[in-house]
Amino acid sequence: DAGVIQSPRHEVTEMGQEVTLRCKPISGHNSLFWYRQTMMRGLELLIYFNNNVPIDDSGMPEDRFSAKMPNASFSTLKIQPSEPRDSAVYFCASSFAGGSEQYFGPGTRLTVT
Amino acid sequence: TQLLEQSPQFLSIQEGENLTVYCNSSSVFSSLQWYRQEPGEGPVLLVTVVTGGEVKKLKRLTFQFGDARKDSSLHITAAQPGDTGLYLCAGARGGNKLVFGAGTILRVKS
């Protein structure tokens, strides 16, 4: 079975550009999570969805970040405009709603120069 | 402020040694999970513990949940180079939102 799929795996962009990260959760899972991981701050939850509805976006750092889940099999995390401090590895994870066990994708390593 | 404190932050040991990683909190969790993450990959779930005092074994790994469901430990017997990675504990407090610890970086030298 396919796990969580993320694209791209690596993204290098210049400050001020728009960045879009994509995620396909495991089929049948109805909760989706976006995390950011850095050496300084560890793994931080940005936002999560249950049944395509955003439940908690308190971890989204600022208005430059937005996330959507138009259907059960696809989500995007967008940064506009990007800044060098956004450089990190961004993970998407999915789970069954009501269950705590999360399955992570391979991550997108974002570098903003 | 980290809700879940992991210790040690970094551990470098020789192959064959035993080790214990700790995950502590002042908060009660409905369940606690341990993940292992290797470079360039996402965290992979190792185990979930739910009941206070619960002990689970996964080959050479032993996981324990504290009686009060505030802390947990991971013990590895006869560590091998393949155990090298970042170990993360994560607590659930109802619902499916997790709080992650900062992690313990384990390096096992052959």
mmCIF file of C-alpha atoms in Angstrom:
data_model
loop_
_atom_site.group_PDB
_atom_site.id
_atom_site.type_symbol
_atom_site.label_atom_id
_atom_site.label_comp_id
_atom_site.label_asym_id
_atom_site.label_seq_id
_atom_site.Cartn_x
_atom_site.Cartn_y
_atom_site.Cartn_z
ATOM 1 C CA ASP A 1 0.000 0.000 0.000
ATOM 2 C CA ALA A 2 1.198 3.505 -0.778
ATOM 3 C CA GLY A 3 2.086 5.621 2.197
ATOM 4 C CA VAL A 4 1.729 9.366 2.445
ATOM 5 C CA ILE A 5 3.042 10.981 -0.710
ATOM 6 C CA GLN A 6 4.628 14.426 -0.731
ATOM 7 C CA SER A 7 5.936 16.546 -3.561
ATOM 8 C CA PRO A 8 8.314 17.974 -4.339
ATOM 9 C CA ARG A 9 10.970 16.269 -2.214
ATOM 10 C CA HIS A 10 13.264 19.247 -2.517
ATOM 11 C CA GLU A 11 12.486 22.861 -3.307
ATOM 12 C CA VAL A 12 14.957 25.701 -3.644
ATOM 13 C CA THR A 13 13.518 29.139 -4.236
ATOM 14 C CA GLU A 14 14.377 32.776 -3.862
ATOM 15 C CA MET A 15 13.004 35.017 -1.190
ATOM 16 C CA GLY A 16 9.671 36.512 -2.203
ATOM 17 C CA GLN A 17 8.599 33.633 -4.405
ATOM 18 C CA GLU A 18 5.481 31.572 -3.836
ATOM 19 C CA VAL A 19 6.004 27.980 -2.731
ATOM 20 C CA THR A 20 3.385 25.234 -2.873
ATOM 21 C CA LEU A 21 3.879 21.908 -1.136
ATOM 22 C CA ARG A 22 1.612 18.973 -1.921
ATOM 23 C CA CYS A 23 0.418 15.968 0.012
ATOM 24 C CA LYS A 24 -1.628 12.870 -0.733
ATOM 25 C CA PRO A 25 -2.689 11.103 2.483
ATOM 26 C CA ILE A 26 -3.111 7.373 2.915
ATOM 27 C CA SER A 27 -6.373 6.245 1.356
ATOM 28 C CA GLY A 28 -9.082 5.922 3.999
ATOM 29 C CA HIS A 29 -7.426 8.256 6.466
ATOM 30 C CA ASN A 30 -9.579 11.264 7.247
ATOM 31 C CA SER A 31 -7.175 13.391 9.276
ATOM 32 C CA LEU A 32 -4.247 15.238 7.745
ATOM 33 C CA PHE A 33 -1.486 17.137 9.472
ATOM 34 C CA TRP A 34 1.183 19.574 8.279
ATOM 35 C CA TYR A 35 4.373 19.845 10.342
ATOM 36 C CA ARG A 36 7.582 21.821 10.053
ATOM 37 C CA GLN A 37 10.889 20.468 11.373
ATOM 38 C CA THR A 38 14.011 22.488 12.109
ATOM 39 C CA MET A 39 17.040 21.846 14.265
ATOM 40 C CA MET A 40 16.171 24.765 16.516
ATOM 41 C CA ARG A 41 12.477 24.118 17.055
ATOM 42 C CA GLY A 42 12.059 20.412 16.376
ATOM 43 C CA LEU A 43 8.802 19.121 14.923
ATOM 44 C CA GLU A 44 6.018 21.713 15.054
ATOM 45 C CA LEU A 45 2.376 21.183 14.081
ATOM 46 C CA LEU A 46 1.247 23.878 11.673
ATOM 47 C CA ILE A 47 -2.345 22.867 10.925
ATOM 48 C CA TYR A 48 -4.549 19.800 10.819
ATOM 49 C CA PHE A 49 -7.741 18.804 9.049
ATOM 50 C CA ASN A 50 -10.482 16.344 9.917
ATOM 51 C CA ASN A 51 -12.668 15.285 6.981
ATOM 52 C CA ASN A 52 -11.155 18.078 4.852
ATOM 53 C CA VAL A 53 -12.086 20.765 7.406
ATOM 54 C CA PRO A 54 -9.318 22.760 9.142
ATOM 55 C CA ILE A 55 -9.588 22.093 12.863
ATOM 56 C CA ASP A 56 -6.576 23.796 14.390
ATOM 57 C CA ASP A 57 -4.369 26.272 12.558
ATOM 58 C CA SER A 58 -2.839 27.838 15.653
ATOM 59 C CA GLY A 59 0.599 26.641 14.596
ATOM 60 C CA MET A 60 0.583 28.509 11.300
ATOM 61 C CA PRO A 61 3.325 31.086 11.807
ATOM 62 C CA GLU A 62 1.795 34.021 9.955
ATOM 63 C CA ASP A 63 -0.531 35.066 7.178
ATOM 64 C CA ARG A 64 2.061 34.147 4.589
ATOM 65 C CA PHE A 65 1.177 30.509 5.255
ATOM 66 C CA SER A 66 -2.061 28.956 4.059
ATOM 67 C CA ALA A 67 -3.284 25.386 3.715
ATOM 68 C CA LYS A 68 -6.161 23.817 1.831
ATOM 69 C CA MET A 69 -7.681 20.391 1.555
ATOM 70 C CA PRO A 70 -10.107 20.440 -1.383
ATOM 71 C CA ASN A 71 -10.825 16.711 -1.143
ATOM 72 C CA ALA A 72 -9.957 13.660 0.908
ATOM 73 C CA SER A 73 -6.946 12.752 -1.190
ATOM 74 C CA PHE A 74 -5.098 16.037 -1.592
ATOM 75 C CA SER A 75 -3.809 18.937 0.449
ATOM 76 C CA THR A 76 -1.530 21.894 -0.204
ATOM 77 C CA LEU A 77 0.551 24.130 1.999
ATOM 78 C CA LYS A 78 1.381 27.453 0.408
ATOM 79 C CA ILE A 79 3.886 30.081 1.475
ATOM 80 C CA GLN A 80 3.571 33.476 -0.186
ATOM 81 C CA PRO A 81 5.896 35.324 -0.099
ATOM 82 C CA SER A 82 8.602 32.973 1.113
ATOM 83 C CA GLU A 83 11.418 34.120 3.400
ATOM 84 C CA PRO A 84 14.802 32.553 4.291
ATOM 85 C CA ARG A 85 13.523 31.731 7.805
ATOM 86 C CA ASP A 86 10.928 29.438 6.222
ATOM 87 C CA SER A 87 13.735 27.047 5.266
ATOM 88 C CA ALA A 88 12.917 23.722 6.927
ATOM 89 C CA VAL A 89 11.652 20.233 6.219
ATOM 90 C CA TYR A 90 7.876 20.167 5.894
ATOM 91 C CA PHE A 91 6.083 16.926 6.672
ATOM 92 C CA CYS A 92 2.578 15.808 5.948
ATOM 93 C CA ALA A 93 1.038 13.040 8.053
ATOM 94 C CA SER A 94 -2.317 11.295 8.040
ATOM 95 C CA SER A 95 -4.373 9.198 10.426
ATOM 96 C CA PHE A 96 -7.874 7.970 11.086
ATOM 97 C CA ALA A 97 -9.982 10.655 12.770
ATOM 98 C CA GLY A 98 -10.169 9.895 16.463
ATOM 99 C CA GLY A 99 -6.993 7.835 16.308
ATOM 100 C CA SER A 100 -3.672 9.235 17.391
ATOM 101 C CA GLU A 101 -1.306 7.094 15.332
ATOM 102 C CA GLN A 102 0.056 9.225 12.528
ATOM 103 C CA TYR A 103 1.855 8.140 9.385
ATOM 104 C CA PHE A 104 4.329 10.558 7.939
ATOM 105 C CA GLY A 105 5.376 11.274 4.404
ATOM 106 C CA PRO A 106 9.035 11.595 3.379
ATOM 107 C CA GLY A 107 8.963 15.383 3.711
ATOM 108 C CA THR A 108 9.792 18.329 1.483
ATOM 109 C CA ARG A 109 13.104 20.039 2.168
ATOM 110 C CA LEU A 110 12.559 23.740 1.461
ATOM 111 C CA THR A 111 15.456 26.134 1.046
ATOM 112 C CA VAL A 112 14.707 29.818 0.593
ATOM 113 C CA THR A 113 17.710 31.899 -0.449
ATOM 114 C CA THR B 1 8.101 25.635 26.748
ATOM 115 C CA GLN B 2 8.303 21.989 25.777
ATOM 116 C CA LEU B 3 5.329 19.975 27.047
ATOM 117 C CA LEU B 4 7.308 16.771 26.619
ATOM 118 C CA GLU B 5 10.930 16.782 27.773
ATOM 119 C CA GLN B 6 13.182 14.137 26.282
ATOM 120 C CA SER B 7 16.535 13.113 27.672
ATOM 121 C CA PRO B 8 19.264 12.756 26.804
ATOM 122 C CA GLN B 9 19.310 15.014 23.759
ATOM 123 C CA PHE B 10 22.189 13.105 22.237
ATOM 124 C CA LEU B 11 23.611 9.645 22.889
ATOM 125 C CA SER B 12 26.639 8.039 21.281
ATOM 126 C CA ILE B 13 27.353 4.437 22.271
ATOM 127 C CA GLN B 14 29.188 1.346 21.088
ATOM 128 C CA GLU B 15 27.442 -1.562 19.439
ATOM 129 C CA GLY B 16 26.228 -4.036 22.047
ATOM 130 C CA GLU B 17 25.592 -1.506 24.817
ATOM 131 C CA ASN B 18 22.220 -0.903 26.434
ATOM 132 C CA LEU B 19 20.536 2.467 26.664
ATOM 133 C CA THR B 20 17.421 4.182 27.960
ATOM 134 C CA VAL B 21 15.721 7.286 26.611
ATOM 135 C CA TYR B 22 13.260 9.204 28.754
ATOM 136 C CA CYS B 23 10.197 11.261 27.952
ATOM 137 C CA ASN B 24 8.736 13.309 30.808
ATOM 138 C CA SER B 25 5.863 15.715 31.275
ATOM 139 C CA SER B 26 3.778 17.342 33.971
ATOM 140 C CA SER B 27 0.704 16.676 31.853
ATOM 141 C CA VAL B 28 -1.364 13.514 31.605
ATOM 142 C CA PHE B 29 -1.699 11.942 28.177
ATOM 143 C CA SER B 30 -4.382 9.591 26.915
ATOM 144 C CA SER B 31 -1.698 7.772 24.944
ATOM 145 C CA LEU B 32 1.940 8.142 24.093
ATOM 146 C CA GLN B 33 3.822 7.124 20.994
ATOM 147 C CA TRP B 34 7.430 6.601 20.053
ATOM 148 C CA TYR B 35 8.731 7.305 16.560
ATOM 149 C CA ARG B 36 12.107 6.783 14.929
ATOM 150 C CA GLN B 37 13.316 9.065 12.191
ATOM 151 C CA GLU B 38 16.263 8.401 9.901
ATOM 152 C CA PRO B 39 18.041 11.133 7.914
ATOM 153 C CA GLY B 40 16.056 12.272 4.891
ATOM 154 C CA GLU B 41 12.914 10.435 5.925
ATOM 155 C CA GLY B 42 9.780 11.059 7.927
ATOM 156 C CA PRO B 43 9.209 9.729 11.453
ATOM 157 C CA VAL B 44 8.061 6.112 11.577
ATOM 158 C CA LEU B 45 5.749 4.938 14.328
ATOM 159 C CA LEU B 46 7.294 2.291 16.598
ATOM 160 C CA VAL B 47 4.690 1.820 19.305
ATOM 161 C CA THR B 48 1.668 3.287 21.066
ATOM 162 C CA VAL B 49 1.152 2.869 24.815
ATOM 163 C CA VAL B 50 -2.226 3.613 26.322
ATOM 164 C CA THR B 51 -2.545 2.169 29.812
ATOM 165 C CA GLY B 52 -0.650 3.487 32.844
ATOM 166 C CA GLY B 53 2.138 1.061 33.717
ATOM 167 C CA GLU B 54 1.936 -0.618 30.333
ATOM 168 C CA VAL B 55 5.066 -2.299 28.986
ATOM 169 C CA LYS B 56 5.469 -3.208 25.323
ATOM 170 C CA LYS B 57 8.342 -5.035 23.686
ATOM 171 C CA LEU B 58 9.422 -4.803 20.081
ATOM 172 C CA LYS B 59 12.378 -7.164 19.623
ATOM 173 C CA ARG B 60 15.243 -5.450 21.488
ATOM 174 C CA LEU B 61 13.160 -2.348 22.288
ATOM 175 C CA THR B 62 11.123 -2.100 25.501
ATOM 176 C CA PHE B 63 8.650 0.731 25.976
ATOM 177 C CA GLN B 64 7.057 1.666 29.283
ATOM 178 C CA PHE B 65 4.267 4.110 30.084
ATOM 179 C CA GLY B 66 4.343 5.610 33.568
ATOM 180 C CA ASP B 67 1.619 4.699 36.053
ATOM 181 C CA ALA B 68 0.298 8.267 36.000
ATOM 182 C CA ARG B 69 0.491 8.440 32.171
ATOM 183 C CA LYS B 70 2.829 11.458 32.362
ATOM 184 C CA ASP B 71 6.081 9.848 31.330
ATOM 185 C CA SER B 72 7.555 7.065 29.260
ATOM 186 C CA SER B 73 10.845 5.348 28.609
ATOM 187 C CA LEU B 74 12.412 3.472 25.738
ATOM 188 C CA HIS B 75 15.079 0.886 26.542
ATOM 189 C CA ILE B 76 17.220 -0.681 23.844
ATOM 190 C CA THR B 77 19.154 -3.844 24.623
ATOM 191 C CA ALA B 78 22.365 -4.638 22.751
ATOM 192 C CA ALA B 79 22.161 -1.642 20.454
ATOM 193 C CA GLN B 80 23.115 -2.092 16.819
ATOM 194 C CA PRO B 81 24.231 0.435 14.193
ATOM 195 C CA GLY B 82 20.819 0.050 12.548
ATOM 196 C CA ASP B 83 19.247 1.585 15.665
ATOM 197 C CA THR B 84 20.913 4.908 14.842
ATOM 198 C CA GLY B 85 18.406 7.702 14.356
ATOM 199 C CA LEU B 86 16.280 10.355 15.998
ATOM 200 C CA TYR B 87 13.822 8.993 18.558
ATOM 201 C CA LEU B 88 10.734 11.100 19.181
ATOM 202 C CA CYS B 89 8.061 10.677 21.802
ATOM 203 C CA ALA B 90 4.625 12.163 21.179
ATOM 204 C CA GLY B 91 1.681 12.505 23.531
ATOM 205 C CA ALA B 92 -2.024 12.649 22.733
ATOM 206 C CA ARG B 93 -4.407 14.520 25.011
ATOM 207 C CA GLY B 94 -7.698 13.486 23.496
ATOM 208 C CA GLY B 95 -8.482 13.708 19.831
ATOM 209 C CA ASN B 96 -5.789 13.089 17.298
ATOM 210 C CA LYS B 97 -3.503 16.075 17.860
ATOM 211 C CA LEU B 98 -0.025 15.082 19.068
ATOM 212 C CA VAL B 99 2.576 16.988 21.074
ATOM 213 C CA PHE B 100 6.120 15.976 20.161
ATOM 214 C CA GLY B 101 9.229 16.036 22.288
ATOM 215 C CA ALA B 102 12.438 17.555 20.917
ATOM 216 C CA GLY B 103 13.908 14.122 20.290
ATOM 217 C CA THR B 104 16.956 12.074 21.219
ATOM 218 C CA ILE B 105 19.647 11.587 18.607
ATOM 219 C CA LEU B 106 21.125 8.106 18.972
ATOM 220 C CA ARG B 107 24.339 7.082 17.314
ATOM 221 C CA VAL B 108 25.486 3.482 17.608
ATOM 222 C CA LYS B 109 29.079 2.920 16.551
ATOM 223 C CA SER B 110 30.284 -0.433 15.257
#
